[in-house]
PDB file of C-alpha atoms in Angstrom:
ATOM      1  CA  MET A   1       7.107  -5.987  22.649  1.00 51.00           C
ATOM      2  CA  PRO A   2      10.064  -8.435  22.770  1.00 51.00           C
ATOM      3  CA  SER A   3       9.714 -11.634  20.808  1.00 52.00           C
ATOM      4  CA  ILE A   4       9.593 -14.935  22.662  1.00 55.00           C
ATOM      5  CA  PRO A   5      12.016 -17.512  21.283  1.00 48.00           C
ATOM      6  CA  SER A   6      10.337 -20.683  20.162  1.00 52.00           C
ATOM      7  CA  ALA A   7      11.334 -24.114  21.390  1.00 51.00           C
ATOM      8  CA  PRO A   8      13.715 -26.074  19.140  1.00 50.00           C
ATOM      9  CA  ASP A   9      11.978 -28.057  16.439  1.00 55.00           C
ATOM     10  CA  PRO A  10      12.575 -31.742  17.296  1.00 53.00           C
ATOM     11  CA  SER A  11      12.137 -32.637  13.622  1.00 54.00           C
ATOM     12  CA  LYS A  12      15.312 -30.694  12.721  1.00 55.00           C
ATOM     13  CA  PRO A  13      18.626 -32.433  13.380  1.00 53.00           C
ATOM     14  CA  VAL A  14      21.346 -30.520  15.170  1.00 51.00           C
ATOM     15  CA  SER A  15      23.345 -28.408  12.737  1.00 50.00           C
ATOM     16  CA  ALA A  16      25.759 -25.466  12.836  1.00 45.00           C
ATOM     17  CA  GLY A  17      22.828 -23.131  13.387  1.00 60.00           C
ATOM     18  CA  ASN A  18      21.185 -25.431  15.910  1.00 76.00           C
ATOM     19  CA  SER A  19      23.815 -26.712  18.360  1.00 86.00           C
ATOM     20  CA  THR A  20      23.248 -28.212  21.790  1.00 91.00           C
ATOM     21  CA  ASN A  21      25.470 -28.784  24.804  1.00 94.00           C
ATOM     22  CA  VAL A  22      25.532 -32.319  26.180  1.00 95.00           C
ATOM     23  CA  SER A  23      26.716 -33.002  29.732  1.00 97.00           C
ATOM     24  CA  VAL A  24      28.782 -36.197  29.925  1.00 97.00           C
ATOM     25  CA  MET A  25      28.777 -38.286  33.102  1.00 96.00           C
ATOM     26  CA  VAL A  26      30.445 -41.613  33.865  1.00 94.00           C
ATOM     27  CA  ASP A  27      29.201 -43.666  36.810  1.00 94.00           C
ATOM     28  CA  GLY A  28      27.061 -40.760  38.011  1.00 95.00           C
ATOM     29  CA  ARG A  29      29.885 -38.195  38.070  1.00 94.00           C
ATOM     30  CA  PRO A  30      31.145 -35.639  35.536  1.00 94.00           C
ATOM     31  CA  VAL A  31      33.559 -37.317  33.121  1.00 94.00           C
ATOM     32  CA  GLY A  32      36.600 -35.423  34.508  1.00 91.00           C
ATOM     33  CA  ASP A  33      40.034 -36.786  33.533  1.00 91.00           C
ATOM     34  CA  SER A  34      38.455 -39.451  31.325  1.00 91.00           C
ATOM     35  CA  ALA A  35      36.986 -36.824  28.993  1.00 95.00           C
ATOM     36  CA  GLY A  36      37.539 -37.279  25.291  1.00 95.00           C
ATOM     37  CA  PRO A  37      38.930 -34.521  23.089  1.00 96.00           C
ATOM     38  CA  ASP A  38      35.432 -33.297  22.185  1.00 96.00           C
ATOM     39  CA  VAL A  39      34.515 -32.611  25.827  1.00 96.00           C
ATOM     40  CA  SER A  40      35.502 -29.487  27.750  1.00 96.00           C
ATOM     41  CA  GLY A  41      34.503 -29.027  31.378  1.00 95.00           C
ATOM     42  CA  GLY A  42      32.292 -32.113  31.204  1.00 96.00           C
ATOM     43  CA  VAL A  43      30.302 -30.727  28.270  1.00 96.00           C
ATOM     44  CA  ALA A  44      30.362 -31.566  24.554  1.00 96.00           C
ATOM     45  CA  MET A  45      28.964 -29.008  22.116  1.00 94.00           C
ATOM     46  CA  VAL A  46      27.215 -31.011  19.418  1.00 93.00           C
ATOM     47  CA  LYS A  47      26.796 -28.893  16.316  1.00 89.00           C
ATOM     48  CA  ASP A  48      27.542 -31.020  13.267  1.00 86.00           C
ATOM     49  CA  GLU A  49      26.856 -34.506  12.008  1.00 87.00           C
ATOM     50  CA  GLN A  50      30.156 -36.148  12.956  1.00 89.00           C
ATOM     51  CA  LEU A  51      31.709 -38.635  15.349  1.00 91.00           C
ATOM     52  CA  TYR A  52      32.291 -37.163  18.826  1.00 94.00           C
ATOM     53  CA  GLN A  53      34.763 -38.764  21.233  1.00 94.00           C
ATOM     54  CA  LEU A  54      33.186 -38.259  24.645  1.00 95.00           C
ATOM     55  CA  VAL A  55      35.273 -40.579  26.827  1.00 93.00           C
ATOM     56  CA  ALA A  56      38.934 -41.500  26.410  1.00 92.00           C
ATOM     57  CA  GLY A  57      39.761 -43.145  29.730  1.00 78.00           C
ATOM     58  CA  LYS A  58      41.931 -46.184  30.262  1.00 80.00           C
ATOM     59  CA  ASP A  59      39.804 -47.554  33.106  1.00 78.00           C
ATOM     60  CA  TYR A  60      38.314 -50.446  31.160  1.00 82.00           C
ATOM     61  CA  GLY A  61      35.456 -52.339  32.714  1.00 86.00           C
ATOM     62  CA  GLU A  62      31.749 -51.979  33.315  1.00 90.00           C
ATOM     63  CA  HIS A  63      30.646 -48.350  33.608  1.00 91.00           C
ATOM     64  CA  THR A  64      27.501 -46.317  33.107  1.00 93.00           C
ATOM     65  CA  LEU A  65      27.586 -43.492  30.561  1.00 93.00           C
ATOM     66  CA  GLU A  66      24.970 -40.758  31.002  1.00 95.00           C
ATOM     67  CA  LEU A  67      24.331 -37.974  28.527  1.00 95.00           C
ATOM     68  CA  GLU A  68      22.209 -35.086  29.761  1.00 95.00           C
ATOM     69  CA  ILE A  69      20.597 -33.277  26.856  1.00 93.00           C
ATOM     70  CA  PRO A  70      18.805 -30.144  28.084  1.00 90.00           C
ATOM     71  CA  GLN A  71      16.600 -29.528  25.059  1.00 85.00           C
ATOM     72  CA  PRO A  72      14.789 -31.634  22.462  1.00 84.00           C
ATOM     73  CA  GLY A  73      16.063 -32.048  18.931  1.00 81.00           C
ATOM     74  CA  LEU A  74      19.328 -33.966  19.230  1.00 85.00           C
ATOM     75  CA  ARG A  75      19.470 -37.155  17.178  1.00 84.00           C
ATOM     76  CA  ALA A  76      22.148 -39.748  17.897  1.00 84.00           C
ATOM     77  CA  TYR A  77      22.354 -42.764  15.629  1.00 86.00           C
ATOM     78  CA  THR A  78      25.513 -44.664  16.507  1.00 86.00           C
ATOM     79  CA  PHE A  79      27.443 -45.314  19.683  1.00 86.00           C
ATOM     80  CA  THR A  80      30.664 -47.309  19.838  1.00 87.00           C
ATOM     81  CA  PHE A  81      32.430 -48.618  22.916  1.00 82.00           C
ATOM     82  CA  GLY A  82      35.800 -50.213  23.311  1.00 73.00           C
TER      83      GLY A  82
END
C-alpha cells in the first residue's frame, strides 16, 4: 500500500529539506516586471533562513504586497520596505 505523505509540521521552520513556493503579488496582480532577483515567474522558492528580495520596482508609492503561501510552516520575521 502506498504511503500517504504527512502535512508539513508548522513547528519546523523552512529549511533546505523543507522549502515552500511563495506567490508574490503587487496590487492584486502577479509581480511581473517589478520582481526582485529572488522571484521567477511570480514565485519565490523559500528554502533557507536568509533575506529574500521579492520586489525591485521603481514605482514608488502606496501599494499592496500579497504573499500567497500554499502550505503551513513558513515563518517570516522581518519585512523591509523602501
